[in-house]
XYZ file of C-alpha atoms in Angstrom:
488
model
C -66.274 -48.411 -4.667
C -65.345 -46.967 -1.413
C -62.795 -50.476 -0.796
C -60.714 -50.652 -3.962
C -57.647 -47.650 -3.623
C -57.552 -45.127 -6.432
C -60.632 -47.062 -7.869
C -62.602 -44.640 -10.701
C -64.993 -44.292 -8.027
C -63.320 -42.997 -5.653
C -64.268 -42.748 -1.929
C -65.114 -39.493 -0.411
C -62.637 -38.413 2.621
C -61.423 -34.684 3.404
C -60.212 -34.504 -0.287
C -62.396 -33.374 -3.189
C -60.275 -32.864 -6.045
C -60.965 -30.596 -8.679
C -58.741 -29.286 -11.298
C -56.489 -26.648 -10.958
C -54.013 -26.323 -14.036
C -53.293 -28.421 -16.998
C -52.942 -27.793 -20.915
C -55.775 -29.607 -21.136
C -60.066 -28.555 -19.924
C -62.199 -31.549 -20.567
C -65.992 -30.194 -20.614
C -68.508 -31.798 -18.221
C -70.769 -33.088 -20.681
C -67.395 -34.836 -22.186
C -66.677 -36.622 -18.563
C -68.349 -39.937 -19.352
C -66.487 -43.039 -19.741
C -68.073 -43.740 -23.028
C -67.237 -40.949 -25.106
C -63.502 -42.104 -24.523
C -61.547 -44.318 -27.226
C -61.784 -47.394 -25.248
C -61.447 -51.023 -25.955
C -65.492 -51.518 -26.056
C -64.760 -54.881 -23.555
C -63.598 -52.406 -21.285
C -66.460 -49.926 -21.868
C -69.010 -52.630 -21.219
C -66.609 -54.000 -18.022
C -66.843 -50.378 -16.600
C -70.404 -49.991 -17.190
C -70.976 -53.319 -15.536
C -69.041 -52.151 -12.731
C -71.399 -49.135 -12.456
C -68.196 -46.369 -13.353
C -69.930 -43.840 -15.335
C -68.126 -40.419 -14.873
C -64.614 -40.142 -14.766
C -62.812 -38.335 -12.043
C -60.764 -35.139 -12.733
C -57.397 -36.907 -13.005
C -59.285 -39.164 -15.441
C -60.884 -37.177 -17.065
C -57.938 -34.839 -17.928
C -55.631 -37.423 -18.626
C -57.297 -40.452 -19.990
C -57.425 -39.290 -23.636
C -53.445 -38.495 -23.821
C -52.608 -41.761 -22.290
C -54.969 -43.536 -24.505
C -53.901 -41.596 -27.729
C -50.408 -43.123 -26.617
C -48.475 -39.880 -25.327
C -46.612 -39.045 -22.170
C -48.211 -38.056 -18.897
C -47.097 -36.435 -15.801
C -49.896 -35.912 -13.151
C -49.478 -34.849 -9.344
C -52.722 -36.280 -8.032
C -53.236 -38.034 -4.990
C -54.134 -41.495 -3.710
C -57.951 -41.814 -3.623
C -58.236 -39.506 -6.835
C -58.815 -42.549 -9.580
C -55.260 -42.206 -10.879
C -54.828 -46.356 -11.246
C -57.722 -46.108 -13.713
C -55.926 -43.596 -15.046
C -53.369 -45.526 -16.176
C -54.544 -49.218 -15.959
C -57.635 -48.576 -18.529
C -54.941 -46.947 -20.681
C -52.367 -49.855 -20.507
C -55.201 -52.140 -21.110
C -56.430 -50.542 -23.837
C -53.170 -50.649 -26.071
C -52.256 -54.828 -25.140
C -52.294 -56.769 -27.741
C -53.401 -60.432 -25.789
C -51.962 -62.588 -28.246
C -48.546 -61.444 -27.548
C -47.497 -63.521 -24.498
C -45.169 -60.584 -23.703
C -44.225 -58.419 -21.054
C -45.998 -54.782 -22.676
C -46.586 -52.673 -19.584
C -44.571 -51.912 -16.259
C -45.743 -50.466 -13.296
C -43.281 -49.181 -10.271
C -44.451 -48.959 -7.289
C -42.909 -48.265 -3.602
C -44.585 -50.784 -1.615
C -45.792 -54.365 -1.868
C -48.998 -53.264 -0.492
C -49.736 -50.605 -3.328
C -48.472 -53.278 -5.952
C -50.640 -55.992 -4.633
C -53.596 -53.000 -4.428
C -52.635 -52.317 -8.687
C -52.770 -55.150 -9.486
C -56.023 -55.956 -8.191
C -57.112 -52.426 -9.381
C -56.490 -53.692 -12.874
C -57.369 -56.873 -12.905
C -60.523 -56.071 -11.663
C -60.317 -52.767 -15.348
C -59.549 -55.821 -17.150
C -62.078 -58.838 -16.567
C -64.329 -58.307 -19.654
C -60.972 -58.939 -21.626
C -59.932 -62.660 -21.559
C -56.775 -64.079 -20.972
C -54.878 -61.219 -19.594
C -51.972 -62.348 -16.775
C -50.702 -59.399 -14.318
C -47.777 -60.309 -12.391
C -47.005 -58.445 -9.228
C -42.960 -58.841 -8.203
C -41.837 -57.338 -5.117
C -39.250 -57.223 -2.483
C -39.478 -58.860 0.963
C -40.865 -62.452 -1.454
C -39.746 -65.656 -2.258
C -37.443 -64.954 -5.296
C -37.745 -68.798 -6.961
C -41.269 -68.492 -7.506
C -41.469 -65.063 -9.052
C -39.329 -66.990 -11.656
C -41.302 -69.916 -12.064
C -43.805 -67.131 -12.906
C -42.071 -65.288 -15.479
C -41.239 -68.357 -17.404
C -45.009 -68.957 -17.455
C -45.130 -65.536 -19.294
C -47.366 -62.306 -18.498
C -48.956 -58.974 -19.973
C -48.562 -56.428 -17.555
C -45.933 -56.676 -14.075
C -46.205 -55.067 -11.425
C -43.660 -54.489 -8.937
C -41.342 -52.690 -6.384
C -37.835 -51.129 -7.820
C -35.523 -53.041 -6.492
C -37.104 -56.360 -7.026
C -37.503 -55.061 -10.638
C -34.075 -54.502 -10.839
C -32.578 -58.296 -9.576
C -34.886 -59.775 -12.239
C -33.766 -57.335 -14.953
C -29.805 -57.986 -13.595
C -30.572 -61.505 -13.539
C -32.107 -61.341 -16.591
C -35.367 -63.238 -15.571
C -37.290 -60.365 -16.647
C -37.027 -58.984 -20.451
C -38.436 -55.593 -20.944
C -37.866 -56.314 -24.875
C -41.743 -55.786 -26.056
C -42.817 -53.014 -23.535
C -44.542 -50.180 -25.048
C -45.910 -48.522 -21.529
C -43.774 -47.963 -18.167
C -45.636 -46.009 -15.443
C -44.225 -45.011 -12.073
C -46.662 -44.698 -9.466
C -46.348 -42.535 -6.397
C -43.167 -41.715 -7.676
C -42.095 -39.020 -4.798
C -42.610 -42.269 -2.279
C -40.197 -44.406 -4.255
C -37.659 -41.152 -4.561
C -38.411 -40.759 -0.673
C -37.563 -44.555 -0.111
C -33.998 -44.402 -1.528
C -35.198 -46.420 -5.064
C -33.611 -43.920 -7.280
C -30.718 -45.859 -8.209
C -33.029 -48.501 -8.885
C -35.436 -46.621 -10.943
C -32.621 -45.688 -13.241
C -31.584 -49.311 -13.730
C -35.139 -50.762 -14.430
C -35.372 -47.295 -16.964
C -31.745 -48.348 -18.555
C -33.333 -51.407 -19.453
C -36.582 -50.587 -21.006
C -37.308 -49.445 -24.506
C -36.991 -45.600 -25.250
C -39.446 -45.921 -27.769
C -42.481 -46.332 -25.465
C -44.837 -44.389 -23.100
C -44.296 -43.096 -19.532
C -46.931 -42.039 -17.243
C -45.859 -40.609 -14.010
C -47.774 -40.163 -11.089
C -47.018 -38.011 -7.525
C -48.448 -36.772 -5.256
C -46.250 -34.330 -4.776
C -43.385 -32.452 -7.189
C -40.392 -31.935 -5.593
C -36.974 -30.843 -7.692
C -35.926 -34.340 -7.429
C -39.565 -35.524 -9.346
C -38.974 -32.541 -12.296
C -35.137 -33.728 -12.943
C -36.586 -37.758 -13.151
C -39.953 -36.710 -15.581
C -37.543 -34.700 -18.007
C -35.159 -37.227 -18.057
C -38.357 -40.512 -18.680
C -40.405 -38.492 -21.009
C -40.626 -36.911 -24.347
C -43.198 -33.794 -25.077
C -45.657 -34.603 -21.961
C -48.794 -33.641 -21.528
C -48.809 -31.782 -17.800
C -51.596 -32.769 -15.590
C -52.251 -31.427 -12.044
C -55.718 -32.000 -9.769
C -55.502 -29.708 -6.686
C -57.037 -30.927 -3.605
C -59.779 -28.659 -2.175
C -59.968 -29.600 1.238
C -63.385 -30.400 2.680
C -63.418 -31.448 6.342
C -66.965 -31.486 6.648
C -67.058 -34.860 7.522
C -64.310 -34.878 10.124
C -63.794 -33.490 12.972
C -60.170 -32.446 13.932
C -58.956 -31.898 17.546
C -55.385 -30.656 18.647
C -53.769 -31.051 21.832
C -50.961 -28.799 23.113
C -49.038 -31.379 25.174
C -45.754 -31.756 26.814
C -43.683 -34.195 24.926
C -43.733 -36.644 27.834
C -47.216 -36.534 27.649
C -47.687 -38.159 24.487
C -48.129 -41.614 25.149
C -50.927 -40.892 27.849
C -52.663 -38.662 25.963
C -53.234 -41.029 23.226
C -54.806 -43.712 25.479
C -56.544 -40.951 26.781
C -57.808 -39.861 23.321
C -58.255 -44.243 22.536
C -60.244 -44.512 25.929
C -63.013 -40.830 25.234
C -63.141 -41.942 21.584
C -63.481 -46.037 21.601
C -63.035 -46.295 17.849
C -63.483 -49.491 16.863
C -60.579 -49.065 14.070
C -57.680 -46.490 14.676
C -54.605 -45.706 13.240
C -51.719 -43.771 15.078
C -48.661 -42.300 13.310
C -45.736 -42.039 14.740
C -42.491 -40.481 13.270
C -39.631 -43.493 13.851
C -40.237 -47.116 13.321
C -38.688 -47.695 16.792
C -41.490 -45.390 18.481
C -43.653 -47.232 16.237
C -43.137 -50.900 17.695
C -42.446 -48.944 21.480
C -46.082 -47.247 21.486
C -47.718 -50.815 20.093
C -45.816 -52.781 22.628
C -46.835 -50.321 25.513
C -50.522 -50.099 23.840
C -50.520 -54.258 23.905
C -49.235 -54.438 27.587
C -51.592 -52.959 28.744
C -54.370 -54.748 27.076
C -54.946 -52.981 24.028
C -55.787 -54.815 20.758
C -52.731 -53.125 18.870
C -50.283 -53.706 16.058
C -47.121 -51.833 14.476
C -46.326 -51.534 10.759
C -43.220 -50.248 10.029
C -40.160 -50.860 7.311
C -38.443 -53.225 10.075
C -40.902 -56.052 9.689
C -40.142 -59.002 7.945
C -43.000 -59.663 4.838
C -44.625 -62.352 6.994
C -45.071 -60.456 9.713
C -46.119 -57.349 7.959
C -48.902 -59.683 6.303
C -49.962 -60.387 9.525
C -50.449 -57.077 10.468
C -52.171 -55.610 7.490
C -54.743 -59.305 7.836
C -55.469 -58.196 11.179
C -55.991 -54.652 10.913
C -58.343 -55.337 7.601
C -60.347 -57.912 9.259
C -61.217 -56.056 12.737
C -58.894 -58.654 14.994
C -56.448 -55.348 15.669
C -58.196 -52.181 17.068
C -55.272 -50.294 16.360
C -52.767 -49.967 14.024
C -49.415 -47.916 14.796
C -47.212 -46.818 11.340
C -45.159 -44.875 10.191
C -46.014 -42.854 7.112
C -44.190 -44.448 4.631
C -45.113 -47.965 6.099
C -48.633 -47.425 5.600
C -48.779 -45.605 1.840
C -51.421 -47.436 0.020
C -53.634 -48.696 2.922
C -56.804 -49.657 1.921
C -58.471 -50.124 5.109
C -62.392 -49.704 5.587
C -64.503 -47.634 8.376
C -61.736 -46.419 10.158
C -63.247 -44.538 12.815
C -60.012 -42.345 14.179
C -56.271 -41.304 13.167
C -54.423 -39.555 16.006
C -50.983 -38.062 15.154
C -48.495 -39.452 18.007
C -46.265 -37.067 16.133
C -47.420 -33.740 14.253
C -45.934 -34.268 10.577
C -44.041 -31.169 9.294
C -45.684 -31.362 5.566
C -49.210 -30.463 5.739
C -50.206 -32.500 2.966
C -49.131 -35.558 3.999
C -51.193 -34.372 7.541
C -54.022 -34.149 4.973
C -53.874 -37.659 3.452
C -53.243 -38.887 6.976
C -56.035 -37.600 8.578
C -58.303 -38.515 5.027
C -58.057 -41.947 6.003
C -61.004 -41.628 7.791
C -64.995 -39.892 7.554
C -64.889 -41.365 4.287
C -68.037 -42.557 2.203
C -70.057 -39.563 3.962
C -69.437 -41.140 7.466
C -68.075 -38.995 10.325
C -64.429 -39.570 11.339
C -62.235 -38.179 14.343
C -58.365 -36.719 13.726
C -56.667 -35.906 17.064
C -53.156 -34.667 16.577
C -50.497 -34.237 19.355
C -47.911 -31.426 19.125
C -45.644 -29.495 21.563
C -44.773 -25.808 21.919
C -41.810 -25.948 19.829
C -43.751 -27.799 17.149
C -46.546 -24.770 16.995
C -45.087 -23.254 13.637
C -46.266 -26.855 11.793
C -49.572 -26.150 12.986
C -49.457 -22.879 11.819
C -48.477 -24.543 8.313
C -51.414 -26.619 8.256
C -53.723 -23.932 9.107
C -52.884 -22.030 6.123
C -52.727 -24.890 3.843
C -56.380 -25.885 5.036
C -57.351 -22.426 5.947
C -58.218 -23.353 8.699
C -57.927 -21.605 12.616
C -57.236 -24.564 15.307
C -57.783 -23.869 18.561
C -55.989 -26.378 20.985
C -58.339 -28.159 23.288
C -57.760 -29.873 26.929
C -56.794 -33.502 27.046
C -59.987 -35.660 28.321
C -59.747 -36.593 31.797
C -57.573 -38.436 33.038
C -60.405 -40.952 34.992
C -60.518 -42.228 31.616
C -57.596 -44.134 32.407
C -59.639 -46.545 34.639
C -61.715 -47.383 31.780
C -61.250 -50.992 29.935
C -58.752 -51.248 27.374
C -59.978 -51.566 23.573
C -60.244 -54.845 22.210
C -60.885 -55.523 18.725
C -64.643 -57.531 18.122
C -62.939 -60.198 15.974
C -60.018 -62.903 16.640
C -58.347 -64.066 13.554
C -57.501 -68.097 13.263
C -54.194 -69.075 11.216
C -53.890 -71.983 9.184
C -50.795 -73.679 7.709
C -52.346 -74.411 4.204
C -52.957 -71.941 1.335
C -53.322 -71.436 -2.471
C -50.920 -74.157 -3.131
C -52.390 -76.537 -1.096
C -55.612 -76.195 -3.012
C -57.720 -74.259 0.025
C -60.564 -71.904 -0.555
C -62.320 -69.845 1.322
C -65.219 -71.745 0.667
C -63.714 -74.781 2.253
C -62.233 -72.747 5.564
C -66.278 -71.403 6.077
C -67.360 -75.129 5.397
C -64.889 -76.233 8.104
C -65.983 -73.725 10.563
C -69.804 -73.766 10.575
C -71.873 -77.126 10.423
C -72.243 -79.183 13.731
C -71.574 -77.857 16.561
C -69.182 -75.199 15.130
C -69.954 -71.393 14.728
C -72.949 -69.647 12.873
C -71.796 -68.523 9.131
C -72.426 -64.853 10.207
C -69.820 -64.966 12.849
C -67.158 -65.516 10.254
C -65.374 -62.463 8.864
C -62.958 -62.099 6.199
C -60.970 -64.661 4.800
C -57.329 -63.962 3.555
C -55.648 -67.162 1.432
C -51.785 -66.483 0.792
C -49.652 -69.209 -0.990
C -49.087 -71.711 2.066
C -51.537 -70.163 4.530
C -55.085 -68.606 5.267
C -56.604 -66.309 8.052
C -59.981 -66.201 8.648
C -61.621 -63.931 11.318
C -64.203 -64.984 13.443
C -66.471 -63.040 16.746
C -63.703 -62.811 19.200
C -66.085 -64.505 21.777
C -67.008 -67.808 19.896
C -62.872 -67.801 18.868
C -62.275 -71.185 20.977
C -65.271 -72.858 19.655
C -64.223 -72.091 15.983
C -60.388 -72.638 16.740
C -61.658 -76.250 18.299
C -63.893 -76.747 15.259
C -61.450 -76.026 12.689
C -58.313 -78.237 14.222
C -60.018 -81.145 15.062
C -61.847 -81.156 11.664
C -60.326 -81.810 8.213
C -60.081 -79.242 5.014
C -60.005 -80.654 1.830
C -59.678 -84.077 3.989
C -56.600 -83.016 4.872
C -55.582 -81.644 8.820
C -53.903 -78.759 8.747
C -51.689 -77.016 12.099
C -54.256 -74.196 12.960
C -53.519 -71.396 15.889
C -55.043 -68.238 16.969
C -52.831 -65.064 16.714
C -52.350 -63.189 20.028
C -54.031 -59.957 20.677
């Protein structure tokens, strides 16, 4: 299940996890999905779904969170840990109680919107059940409108948590299960204070699970504070980099920016991401990158949620070549084939250089990791080599009559349209406007995103005017909607 984050079947990148410590050893032959306690809808959903074996985080965990007790696990993303929890939430709802029963934190509106979907998806073979995602950077009316409607399980950023919960929109009355995923992000973000206030609010006679990747001091003080008698669960990563290749660069720091379109230009990967340090070197490198012809975007905490949208839409449908972030921006990225990550910026923890560069060679395929560092940043390569045991050896920049190649540009174009969910459009209805006479073949359409009041749908970047023609001067749904074609 190589597209669906943290799904039980987890892609393969440079991490293999394996467990390390916990107060718990699960025996192979006891790994199976079905010798757990489930729900037997969700036994027959997973088997449907083709999830046999559980994962190590699963595995170790699942029976403590299903038996109702506290969890706290440092596994990464890409380890199965939203099964992990989800199945377990699911398992203890009680459908016919049109209340709110689980919570789930997380520090983005990407990774909520990725949860959600995650359980959902757990959930099908169980009718009825309403997830609600509330985050930040969102139209605060309709989340409302929402909660009035009533739902099972919410999903959401902290802050946003905390204005319903201060506004009193949101009652945390009938929870029995609070989980806080990727907990070191949120402490990383700044949502501590609101962390506490969404934990003031909520039962203390209920479950916690908490998740992280890593355990800092600040992690140990919140998961003695949120849970009672835990069971301790930690899956190691043993780093396998079989199926990428890594590359470092000794550069001066001027250099940086030139030896990344150098790296863009040797390589040609059709989808790249580059991390830089700062948001404002972030948008600067994307800007330069687009100047000069490249099919680039930036994601960064600055954007606005529209734009950011935008962005991710682009990236995920092959209408962006490259994406520039920021670590933090791009936590919880579910993003498929990426061919190359280069590291504008060397990161001083080496495991966060590990899930960067793990964003690509996943599902056996072969993946590139070029990383950038200067003479006075030599002692974080020296951490990375002994956290992947590893000896680099620096390698010469390619040459610089690259330069006078083309510029990448991305193989699809992606058309906008003013009219969404609301207005009643499906996806089926945006192909059916495209294709037909004298429009575009159905195979030249890629992905289709519908959000509330608007839709992108990619097409072949060379038959974009015939489609963009096809689509505004035809009707959808017999209505005419404004249609344009984003830049880049």
């Amino acid at each position: 299940m190589k597209g669906e984050p943290d799904s039980p079947w987890p892609a393969k990148d440079v991490l293999e996890f394996a467990p390390v410590e916990t107060s718990m050893r699960i025996p192979v032959s006891q790994s199976a999905f079905s010798s757990l306690n489930l729900h037997p809808d969700l036994l027959k959903n997973l088997a449907s779904l083709g999830y046999e074996q559980m994962t190590p985080i699963q595995a170790q965990s699942l029976p403590a969170v299903i038996a109702g007790q506290d969890v706290i696990a440092q596994a990464k993303t890409g380890s199965g840990k939203t099964a992990a929890f989800g199945l377990g939430l699911l398992h203890r709802l009680n459908v016919k109680r049109f209340r709110v029963q689980a919570l789930v934190m997380c520090p983005t509106r990407e990774l909520a919107d990725q949860v959600a979907k995650e359980i959902r998806k757990l959930g099908r073979g169980i009718h009825n059940i309403k997830v609600l995602t509330l985050c930040g950077g969102m139209p605060f009316g309709p989340q409302i409108g929402s909660l009035e409607h009533g739902a099972h399980i919410i999903v959401g950023t902290p802050g946003r948590l905390e204005e319903h919960l201060r506004k009193q929109t949101l009652r945390l009355d009938d929870l029995n299960t609070l989980v806080l995923d990727e907990a070191d992000r949120m402490l990383e973000m700044g949502f501590e204070e609101s962390i506490d206030a969404v934990l003031e609010r909520a039962p203390t006679d209920r479950q916690t699970l908490l998740f992280s990747a890593t355990y800092p001091e600040a992690i140990e003080s919140i998961a003695t504070k949120v849970t009672q008698s835990p069971l301790r669960v930690t899956v190691e990563a043993q780093h396998q980099t079989s199926t990428i290749r890594q590359h470092f660069f000794k550069i001066e720091n001027k250099q940086r920016y030139t030896a990344t379109k150098l790296l863009l230009l040797q390589h040609k990967p059709e989808s790249s991401v580059v991390f830089c340090s700062t948001k404002r070197e972030t948008q600067e490198v994307a800007d330069q990158l687009v100047a000069e012809g490249f099919s680039a975007v930036a994601l960064h905490g600055d954007l606005e949620q529209k734009a950011r949208d935008q962005v991710l839409v682009r990236f995920a449908n092959k209408s962006a070549a490259i994406l520039v972030a920021t670590d933090v921006a791009a936590r919880g990225l579910d993003v498929e084939d990426l061919d190359a990550v280069i590291n504008y910026h060397i990161t001083r923890d080496a495991e966060v250089h590990v899930h960067r560069i793990g964003r690509t060679g996943r599902g056996g395929k072969k993946g590139i990791a070029c990383t950038l560092y200067t003479d006075s940043e030599s002692f974080k390569v020296a951490q990375i080599e002994e956290y992947l045991d590893i000896k680099v050896k620096p390698e010469s920049l390619p040459p610089f009559n690259y330069l006078d190649k083309p510029p990448l540009k991305a193989k699809m174009a992606t058309i906008q349209i003013d009219g969404g969910k609301k207005q009643k459009v499906r996806a089926g209805d945006l192909l059916g406007a495209l294709t037909g006479e004298n429009g575009v073949a159905g195979r030249q359409v890629g992905k289709i995103a519908l959000f509330d009041n608007c839709a992108y749908v990619a097409v072949e970047r060379d038959v974009a005017k015939v489609a963009l023609r096809k689509i505004s001067e035809g009707k959808i749904k017999g209505r005419s909607f404004r249609v344009r074609r984003l830049k880049g």
